[in-house]
Short mmCIF file of C-alpha atoms and ligand atoms in Angstrom, two decimals:
data_model
loop_
_atom_site.label_atom_id
_atom_site.label_comp_id
_atom_site.label_asym_id
_atom_site.label_seq_id
_atom_site.Cartn_x
_atom_site.Cartn_y
_atom_site.Cartn_z
CA MET A 1 2.86 -13.48 6.19
CA LEU A 2 5.33 -12.53 3.14
CA HIS A 3 7.79 -9.99 3.84
CA GLY A 4 9.38 -9.04 0.74
CA ARG A 5 12.30 -9.69 2.28
CA ILE A 6 14.50 -7.37 -0.85
CA MET A 7 16.55 -6.89 2.33
CA PRO A 8 16.94 -9.42 4.35
CA GLN A 9 17.17 -8.79 7.80
CA ARG A 10 15.07 -9.31 11.01
CA TRP A 11 14.77 -6.77 12.56
CA ARG A 12 14.07 -6.86 17.01
CA LYS A 13 14.66 -3.28 17.92
CA ALA A 14 12.57 -0.25 17.39
CA LEU A 15 11.83 1.23 14.16
CA VAL A 16 9.64 3.52 12.55
CA GLY A 17 7.46 2.89 9.81
CA LEU A 18 7.71 5.38 6.88
CA ASP A 19 5.35 5.91 4.30
CA ILE A 20 6.55 8.54 1.36
CA GLY A 21 3.15 8.89 -0.60
CA SER A 22 3.44 11.62 -3.71
CA SER A 23 1.70 13.98 -1.47
CA ALA A 24 2.81 13.21 1.96
CA VAL A 25 5.23 11.42 4.24
CA LYS A 26 3.55 9.17 6.80
CA ALA A 27 5.56 7.78 9.40
CA VAL A 28 4.78 5.37 12.16
CA GLU A 29 6.44 4.16 15.16
CA LEU A 30 4.34 1.15 17.20
CA ARG A 31 5.39 -0.11 21.05
CA ARG A 32 5.06 -3.25 21.13
CA GLY A 33 3.24 -4.61 24.62
CA ARG A 34 2.71 -8.47 25.23
CA ARG A 35 -1.14 -8.43 24.49
CA ALA A 36 -1.46 -5.34 21.92
CA CYS A 37 0.58 -2.44 20.24
CA SER A 38 0.23 1.58 21.80
CA LEU A 39 1.70 4.14 19.26
CA ALA A 40 4.77 5.87 20.01
CA ALA A 41 4.93 8.12 17.78
CA LEU A 42 2.62 9.74 14.39
CA ALA A 43 3.67 12.29 12.38
CA VAL A 44 2.51 13.54 8.94
CA ALA A 45 4.00 16.34 6.55
CA PRO A 46 3.08 17.09 3.33
CA LEU A 47 6.00 17.39 0.34
CA PRO A 48 5.88 19.88 -2.27
CA ALA A 49 4.39 19.09 -5.47
CA GLY A 50 6.58 16.81 -7.84
CA ALA A 51 9.03 16.09 -5.50
CA VAL A 52 7.77 12.29 -5.71
CA HIS A 53 6.05 11.28 -9.19
CA ASP A 54 5.12 7.69 -10.18
CA GLY A 55 6.20 6.24 -7.37
CA ALA A 56 9.52 7.57 -8.06
CA ILE A 57 11.99 10.50 -5.87
CA ALA A 58 12.29 13.48 -8.46
CA ASP A 59 13.28 16.31 -6.27
CA ARG A 60 15.81 13.94 -3.62
CA ASP A 61 16.42 16.84 -1.62
CA ALA A 62 13.06 17.78 -1.13
CA VAL A 63 11.99 14.59 0.30
CA ALA A 64 15.56 14.35 2.51
CA GLN A 65 14.52 17.25 3.90
CA THR A 66 11.20 16.49 5.05
CA VAL A 67 11.65 13.29 6.68
CA ARG A 68 14.38 14.91 8.73
CA THR A 69 12.19 17.37 10.15
CA LEU A 70 9.27 15.21 10.32
CA LEU A 71 11.33 12.84 12.13
CA ASP A 72 12.97 15.06 14.10
CA GLY A 73 9.48 17.08 15.58
CA GLY A 74 7.95 14.12 16.35
CA GLY A 75 8.75 12.76 19.25
CA PHE A 76 10.42 9.21 17.52
CA ASN A 77 12.62 6.91 19.16
CA THR A 78 14.49 5.65 16.47
CA ARG A 79 15.95 5.82 12.91
CA ALA A 80 16.24 3.09 11.87
CA VAL A 81 13.24 2.49 9.13
CA ALA A 82 11.03 0.02 7.11
CA LEU A 83 10.06 2.41 4.17
CA ALA A 84 7.43 0.48 0.98
CA LEU A 85 8.04 -0.02 -2.43
CA ALA A 86 5.04 1.05 -5.05
CA GLY A 87 3.84 1.65 -8.51
CA ASN A 88 5.82 -0.05 -10.96
CA ALA A 89 8.92 0.16 -8.71
CA VAL A 90 8.15 -3.58 -7.71
CA MET A 91 5.73 -6.34 -8.87
CA VAL A 92 3.89 -8.85 -7.28
CA ARG A 93 2.83 -11.65 -9.49
CA ARG A 94 1.56 -15.40 -7.79
CA ILE A 95 2.66 -17.60 -10.48
CA GLU A 96 1.63 -21.71 -10.42
CA LEU A 97 5.01 -24.55 -10.87
CA PRO A 98 4.88 -27.95 -11.22
CA ALA A 99 5.43 -29.34 -7.80
CA MET A 100 8.62 -28.69 -6.37
CA SER A 101 10.97 -29.58 -2.97
CA PRO A 102 11.85 -26.33 -1.53
CA THR A 103 15.56 -27.11 -2.68
CA GLU A 104 14.68 -27.31 -5.68
CA LEU A 105 11.84 -24.41 -5.63
CA GLU A 106 15.25 -22.14 -4.61
CA ALA A 107 17.17 -23.73 -7.69
CA SER A 108 14.74 -23.41 -9.65
CA ILE A 109 12.80 -19.75 -8.73
CA TYR A 110 15.11 -17.81 -10.40
CA TRP A 111 14.83 -18.81 -14.07
CA GLU A 112 11.07 -19.42 -13.40
CA ALA A 113 11.20 -15.32 -12.28
CA ARG A 114 12.69 -14.22 -15.61
CA GLN A 115 9.43 -15.58 -17.86
CA HIS A 116 7.55 -12.95 -15.36
CA VAL A 117 9.16 -10.17 -14.77
CA PRO A 118 8.98 -7.18 -17.14
CA PHE A 119 12.42 -5.99 -16.26
CA PRO A 120 16.45 -7.48 -16.93
CA ALA A 121 17.13 -9.88 -14.38
CA ASP A 122 19.70 -7.87 -13.12
CA GLU A 123 18.40 -5.32 -12.90
CA VAL A 124 15.34 -6.04 -10.08
CA ALA A 125 15.95 -7.75 -6.54
CA LEU A 126 13.87 -10.87 -6.63
CA ASP A 127 12.45 -12.76 -3.15
CA TYR A 128 9.47 -15.02 -3.36
CA LYS A 129 7.29 -16.95 -0.64
CA VAL A 130 5.65 -20.50 -1.12
CA LEU A 131 1.57 -19.85 -0.78
CA ARG A 132 0.62 -23.38 -0.95
CA ALA A 133 3.28 -26.01 0.64
CA PRO A 134 3.57 -28.99 -0.45
CA GLY A 135 2.00 -31.66 1.35
CA SER A 136 -0.96 -29.45 1.41
CA PRO A 137 -4.18 -31.18 -0.55
CA ASP A 138 -3.44 -30.29 -4.08
CA ALA A 139 0.32 -29.41 -3.56
CA ALA A 140 0.91 -32.46 -5.46
CA ARG A 141 -0.52 -30.86 -8.83
CA SER A 142 1.35 -27.95 -8.50
CA THR A 143 3.20 -25.45 -6.34
CA ALA A 144 2.18 -21.54 -5.80
CA VAL A 145 4.41 -19.31 -5.35
CA LEU A 146 4.56 -15.21 -4.76
CA LEU A 147 6.91 -13.46 -6.92
CA VAL A 148 8.08 -10.28 -5.58
CA ALA A 149 10.81 -7.88 -8.24
CA ALA A 150 11.78 -4.95 -6.83
CA ARG A 151 13.79 -2.52 -9.20
CA LYS A 152 16.83 -1.69 -7.96
CA ASP A 153 17.77 1.48 -8.96
CA ARG A 154 14.63 2.58 -7.15
CA VAL A 155 14.98 0.59 -4.19
CA ALA A 156 18.48 2.54 -4.14
CA GLU A 157 16.91 5.91 -4.99
CA TYR A 158 14.49 5.50 -1.36
CA THR A 159 17.53 3.97 0.70
CA GLY A 160 19.72 6.77 -0.16
CA VAL A 161 17.17 9.49 -0.10
CA VAL A 162 16.43 8.01 3.82
CA GLU A 163 20.27 7.37 4.54
CA GLN A 164 20.43 11.52 2.75
CA ALA A 165 18.34 12.57 6.00
CA GLY A 166 19.97 10.75 8.37
CA CYS A 167 17.83 7.63 8.69
CA THR A 168 19.44 3.94 8.18
CA PRO A 169 16.92 1.84 6.15
CA VAL A 170 16.58 -1.65 8.25
CA VAL A 171 13.45 -3.36 5.97
CA ILE A 172 12.04 -3.05 2.34
CA ASP A 173 8.80 -3.81 2.25
CA VAL A 174 5.86 -3.47 -0.20
CA ASP A 175 3.27 -0.88 -0.12
CA VAL A 176 0.18 -3.87 -0.56
CA PHE A 177 1.80 -6.32 2.08
CA ALA A 178 2.03 -3.44 4.50
CA LEU A 179 -1.40 -2.81 4.10
CA MET A 180 -2.48 -6.56 4.20
CA ASN A 181 -0.34 -6.10 7.81
CA ALA A 182 -2.46 -2.98 9.09
CA TYR A 183 -5.54 -4.41 7.89
CA GLU A 184 -4.83 -8.13 10.21
CA LEU A 185 -3.75 -6.12 13.25
CA ASN A 186 -7.19 -4.19 13.01
CA HIS A 187 -9.70 -6.37 11.62
CA GLY A 188 -8.31 -9.51 12.56
CA ARG A 189 -7.82 -12.92 9.39
CA ASP A 190 -10.65 -14.65 8.30
CA ALA A 191 -9.46 -18.12 6.58
CA ALA A 192 -12.72 -18.05 4.83
CA ALA A 193 -13.06 -14.22 3.52
CA VAL A 194 -11.81 -12.84 0.55
CA LEU A 195 -11.73 -9.25 -0.16
CA ALA A 196 -10.48 -6.57 -2.04
CA LEU A 197 -7.87 -3.51 -0.23
CA LEU A 198 -8.58 -0.37 -1.57
CA ASP A 199 -5.80 2.37 -1.11
CA VAL A 200 -6.91 5.68 -2.94
CA GLY A 201 -4.28 7.99 -2.94
CA ALA A 202 -3.03 11.09 -4.24
CA CYS A 203 -2.04 9.64 -8.08
CA ALA A 204 -1.89 6.33 -7.81
CA ALA A 205 -4.47 3.43 -6.26
CA SER A 206 -4.17 0.00 -5.86
CA VAL A 207 -6.16 -2.66 -5.54
CA THR A 208 -5.64 -5.73 -4.01
CA VAL A 209 -7.24 -9.02 -3.96
CA VAL A 210 -6.57 -10.90 -0.39
CA ALA A 211 -7.90 -14.62 0.09
CA GLY A 212 -7.45 -16.08 3.43
CA GLY A 213 -5.15 -13.80 4.24
CA GLN A 214 -2.70 -14.49 1.22
CA PRO A 215 -2.32 -11.74 -1.66
CA VAL A 216 -4.13 -13.09 -4.99
CA GLY A 217 -2.94 -10.02 -6.55
CA THR A 218 -2.30 -6.87 -6.88
CA ARG A 219 -2.93 -4.14 -9.26
CA ALA A 220 -1.88 0.19 -9.41
CA LEU A 221 -4.35 1.98 -11.28
CA PRO A 222 -3.36 5.88 -12.11
CA LEU A 223 -6.40 7.43 -10.35
CA GLY A 224 -7.03 9.25 -6.89
CA ALA A 225 -6.60 13.11 -5.46
CA ARG A 226 -5.63 14.43 -9.02
CA SER A 227 -8.35 12.33 -11.03
CA TYR A 228 -10.41 14.96 -9.31
CA ARG A 229 -8.40 18.20 -9.28
CA ASP A 230 -7.77 17.49 -12.77
CA ALA A 231 -11.12 17.53 -13.62
CA LEU A 232 -12.28 20.24 -11.25
CA ARG A 233 -9.76 22.43 -13.02
CA ASP A 234 -10.80 21.17 -16.38
CA GLU A 235 -14.03 21.78 -16.20
CA LEU A 236 -14.50 24.68 -14.60
CA GLY A 237 -11.80 26.17 -15.01
CA LEU A 238 -10.23 25.60 -11.33
CA GLY A 239 -6.92 25.95 -9.08
CA THR A 240 -5.64 23.89 -6.53
CA VAL A 241 -6.58 26.31 -3.73
CA GLU A 242 -10.05 25.73 -5.05
CA SER A 243 -10.55 22.29 -5.89
CA ASP A 244 -9.06 21.49 -1.67
CA ARG A 245 -11.60 23.06 -0.61
CA ILE A 246 -14.41 21.32 -2.58
CA LEU A 247 -12.56 18.03 -1.49
CA GLN A 248 -12.56 18.83 1.74
CA ALA A 249 -15.87 20.67 2.16
CA HIS A 250 -17.25 16.88 3.53
CA LEU A 251 -15.11 17.94 6.72
CA GLY A 252 -16.62 21.98 7.08
CA ASP A 253 -19.64 23.53 6.32
CA ALA A 254 -18.52 24.84 3.23
CA PRO A 255 -21.22 24.82 0.85
CA VAL A 256 -20.34 22.63 -2.33
CA PRO A 257 -21.83 24.32 -5.67
CA ASP A 258 -23.91 21.91 -7.66
CA GLU A 259 -21.42 21.75 -11.33
CA ALA A 260 -18.51 20.69 -9.20
CA ARG A 261 -20.85 18.41 -7.85
CA THR A 262 -21.62 17.20 -10.72
CA VAL A 263 -18.09 17.04 -11.50
CA LEU A 264 -17.00 14.86 -8.46
CA ARG A 265 -19.57 12.57 -9.31
CA SER A 266 -18.85 11.82 -12.83
CA VAL A 267 -14.65 11.45 -11.60
CA ASN A 268 -16.69 8.86 -8.80
CA ASP A 269 -18.38 6.80 -11.77
CA ARG A 270 -14.80 6.62 -13.41
CA ILE A 271 -12.79 5.33 -10.93
CA VAL A 272 -15.16 3.05 -9.79
CA ALA A 273 -15.48 1.28 -13.22
CA GLU A 274 -12.04 1.47 -13.62
CA ILE A 275 -11.16 -0.39 -10.15
CA GLY A 276 -14.27 -2.28 -11.26
CA GLY A 277 -12.97 -3.51 -14.40
CA THR A 278 -10.21 -4.73 -12.33
CA LEU A 279 -11.49 -6.20 -9.75
CA ASP A 280 -13.17 -8.60 -12.39
CA HIS A 281 -9.68 -9.20 -14.24
CA PHE A 282 -9.31 -10.69 -10.61
CA ARG A 283 -12.16 -12.49 -10.36
CA GLY A 284 -11.75 -14.15 -14.30
CA SER A 285 -8.53 -15.90 -12.56
CA GLU A 286 -9.42 -19.48 -10.89
CA LEU A 287 -7.59 -18.63 -8.10
CA VAL A 288 -9.72 -15.63 -6.67
CA GLY A 289 -13.11 -17.20 -5.04
CA GLU A 290 -15.89 -14.99 -5.02
CA ILE A 291 -15.16 -11.56 -3.76
CA GLY A 292 -16.90 -10.73 -0.30
CA SER A 293 -16.33 -7.05 0.42
CA LEU A 294 -14.12 -3.87 0.04
CA VAL A 295 -11.95 -2.58 2.10
CA LEU A 296 -10.80 1.33 1.42
CA CYS A 297 -8.34 3.34 2.45
CA GLY A 298 -5.91 6.87 1.19
CA GLY A 299 -6.47 9.99 1.45
CA ALA A 300 -8.88 10.30 -1.74
CA SER A 301 -10.81 7.20 -0.90
CA ARG A 302 -12.80 9.80 1.92
CA ALA A 303 -14.03 11.58 -1.85
CA ALA A 304 -17.63 12.86 -0.88
CA GLY A 305 -19.77 9.77 -2.35
CA LEU A 306 -16.87 7.43 -3.49
CA ALA A 307 -17.45 4.57 -0.80
CA ASP A 308 -21.66 4.41 -2.15
CA ALA A 309 -20.77 4.79 -5.73
CA LEU A 310 -18.64 1.82 -4.82
CA ALA A 311 -21.03 -0.11 -3.14
CA ALA A 312 -24.26 0.29 -5.27
CA ARG A 313 -21.98 -0.38 -8.53
CA GLN A 314 -20.47 -3.53 -7.07
CA GLN A 315 -23.45 -4.31 -4.85
CA LEU A 316 -20.76 -5.13 -1.58
CA PRO A 317 -19.91 -3.99 1.22
CA VAL A 318 -17.89 -0.88 1.79
CA GLY A 319 -15.61 -0.37 4.45
CA LEU A 320 -13.22 1.72 6.11
CA LEU A 321 -9.37 0.60 6.94
CA ASP A 322 -8.93 1.93 10.16
CA PRO A 323 -5.44 1.71 10.79
CA PHE A 324 -5.43 2.41 14.31
CA ARG A 325 -8.26 0.37 15.64
CA ARG A 326 -6.50 -2.20 17.78
CA VAL A 327 -3.67 0.62 18.40
CA GLN A 328 -4.31 1.37 21.84
CA GLY A 329 -4.08 4.94 23.22
CA THR A 330 -5.66 6.14 19.69
CA GLY A 331 -9.07 6.07 20.86
CA GLY A 332 -11.77 8.97 19.55
CA ARG A 333 -7.94 10.85 17.78
CA TYR A 334 -5.90 11.30 14.32
CA ALA A 335 -9.21 11.69 12.51
CA ASN A 336 -7.84 12.96 9.81
CA GLU A 337 -4.08 11.47 10.14
CA ARG A 338 -6.33 7.60 9.95
CA PRO A 339 -7.27 7.29 5.90
CA LEU A 340 -3.89 8.31 5.38
CA ALA A 341 -1.55 5.50 7.80
CA ALA A 342 -2.38 2.59 7.10
CA VAL A 343 0.71 1.44 5.13
CA ALA A 344 3.02 3.36 7.14
CA VAL A 345 1.09 1.45 10.36
CA GLY A 346 1.60 -1.93 8.46
CA LEU A 347 5.67 -0.72 8.24
CA ALA A 348 5.73 -0.17 11.53
CA LEU A 349 4.57 -3.87 12.21
CA ARG A 350 7.85 -4.77 10.87
CA GLN A 351 9.43 -5.05 14.15
CA ALA A 352 9.30 -7.72 15.08
CA GLY A 353 10.15 -9.39 11.98
CA GLU A 354 6.79 -12.03 12.35
CA ARG A 355 4.87 -11.12 10.41
N1 LIG B 401 -11.76 14.10 0.99
C1 LIG B 401 -11.19 13.98 -0.24
N2 LIG B 401 -11.07 14.12 -1.23
C2 LIG B 401 -10.19 13.50 -2.57
N3 LIG B 401 -9.15 13.83 -1.89
C3 LIG B 401 -8.62 13.76 -0.94
C4 LIG B 401 -9.39 14.30 0.53
N4 LIG B 401 -9.26 14.18 1.04
C5 LIG B 401 -7.50 13.92 0.99
N5 LIG B 401 -7.75 14.60 -0.04
C6 LIG B 401 -6.13 13.56 -0.56
O1 LIG B 401 -5.78 12.89 -0.72
C7 LIG B 401 -3.70 12.28 -0.73
C8 LIG B 401 -3.61 12.16 0.27
O2 LIG B 401 -3.53 11.21 0.34
P1 LIG B 401 -2.77 9.19 0.62
O3 LIG B 401 -1.84 10.26 1.64
O4 LIG B 401 -2.90 8.50 0.85
O5 LIG B 401 -2.18 10.03 -0.69
P2 LIG B 401 -0.42 9.52 -0.79
O6 LIG B 401 0.18 8.66 0.10
O7 LIG B 401 0.64 10.76 -0.79
O8 LIG B 401 -0.16 8.91 -2.35
P3 LIG B 401 0.22 7.75 -3.59
O9 LIG B 401 -0.31 7.01 -1.95
O10 LIG B 401 -0.90 8.20 -4.65
O11 LIG B 401 1.39 8.13 -3.72
C9 LIG B 401 -3.80 14.14 -1.08
O12 LIG B 401 -3.86 14.46 -2.08
C10 LIG B 401 -5.01 14.90 -0.47
O13 LIG B 401 -5.41 16.06 -1.39
MG1 LIG B 402 -0.18 6.84 -0.99
#
């Protein structure tokens, strides 16, 4: 499994998976047993609006303070953290190169990358993984490589903010790799399966197609809980408190007015159409077999009617990624955290350096 080792240390001691999202920070520490892992600590803290914007840290002091308070209060055993880059801070692309040996590849990858990375070469940290190794049946024809390019300024921004919070960044990962690891831990790997992981968060959604446990492609879309809030404000003049009450209505018994239902339905349709377009884009590439199922996570993936609308439009089974399904000691608990914790769990798994 690819590590996205922008910082290439192996870290064998305890670490905290820290997912700094645009609405909240999520932190998870796992304890590894011989057969399974258990939850050592879990905490979620909201961020002030605008503190993280479009994957960039806009208010460093606020984010650092939130991280510090979160880790101080949550029973965590370490301040070593694994972080994730997301959205436009990082580019993940599968490329096909002529068949070559690992040494030749090492020598040429940085030149090859320049054609694919949309940033100046000295502004990115590069990493790669060979997806189809020489020696496999079609390796004589070409070498498939997964290329990861992270913007150095974003890496510095994220490491700087956690250092300010009193933590030591020991791993920098890519959010969608963390998601894949969380999925595999809890739902296993099926070598024949092609699935799409969909993380619908506060401001962004990621769509990642995974075939046989390997990423085929990933794309970030500017969609999420904000899409629902913006629509409720623009169409019905609702403020944040009122729109949050409507979004969370399924958790309680608060009635949702018909006109709000109509707005939610139209946002669902828009999100479903955008995700569908992205899936079609991946389907158009020769690398993707038939997508067999969709797996949802992220806070806004629980929006009323969204999963059903996706299933109906795609004519595919839609499941939920439960990041604690195979994490001992979590049974029946953490209903509110489960949809939000997948990236943090995937990051926490980096502890043993083997995933
Ligand atoms: N039922 C719901 N419908 C729509 N949105 C919801 C619902 N429940 C929670 N949310 C929203 O989910 C968001 C939190 O999800 P999550 O933690 O996955 O986002 P994030 O990681 O902070 O954001 P991003 O990934 O976009 O940076 C909040 O904006 C919250 O309002
Ligand atoms: Mg997120």
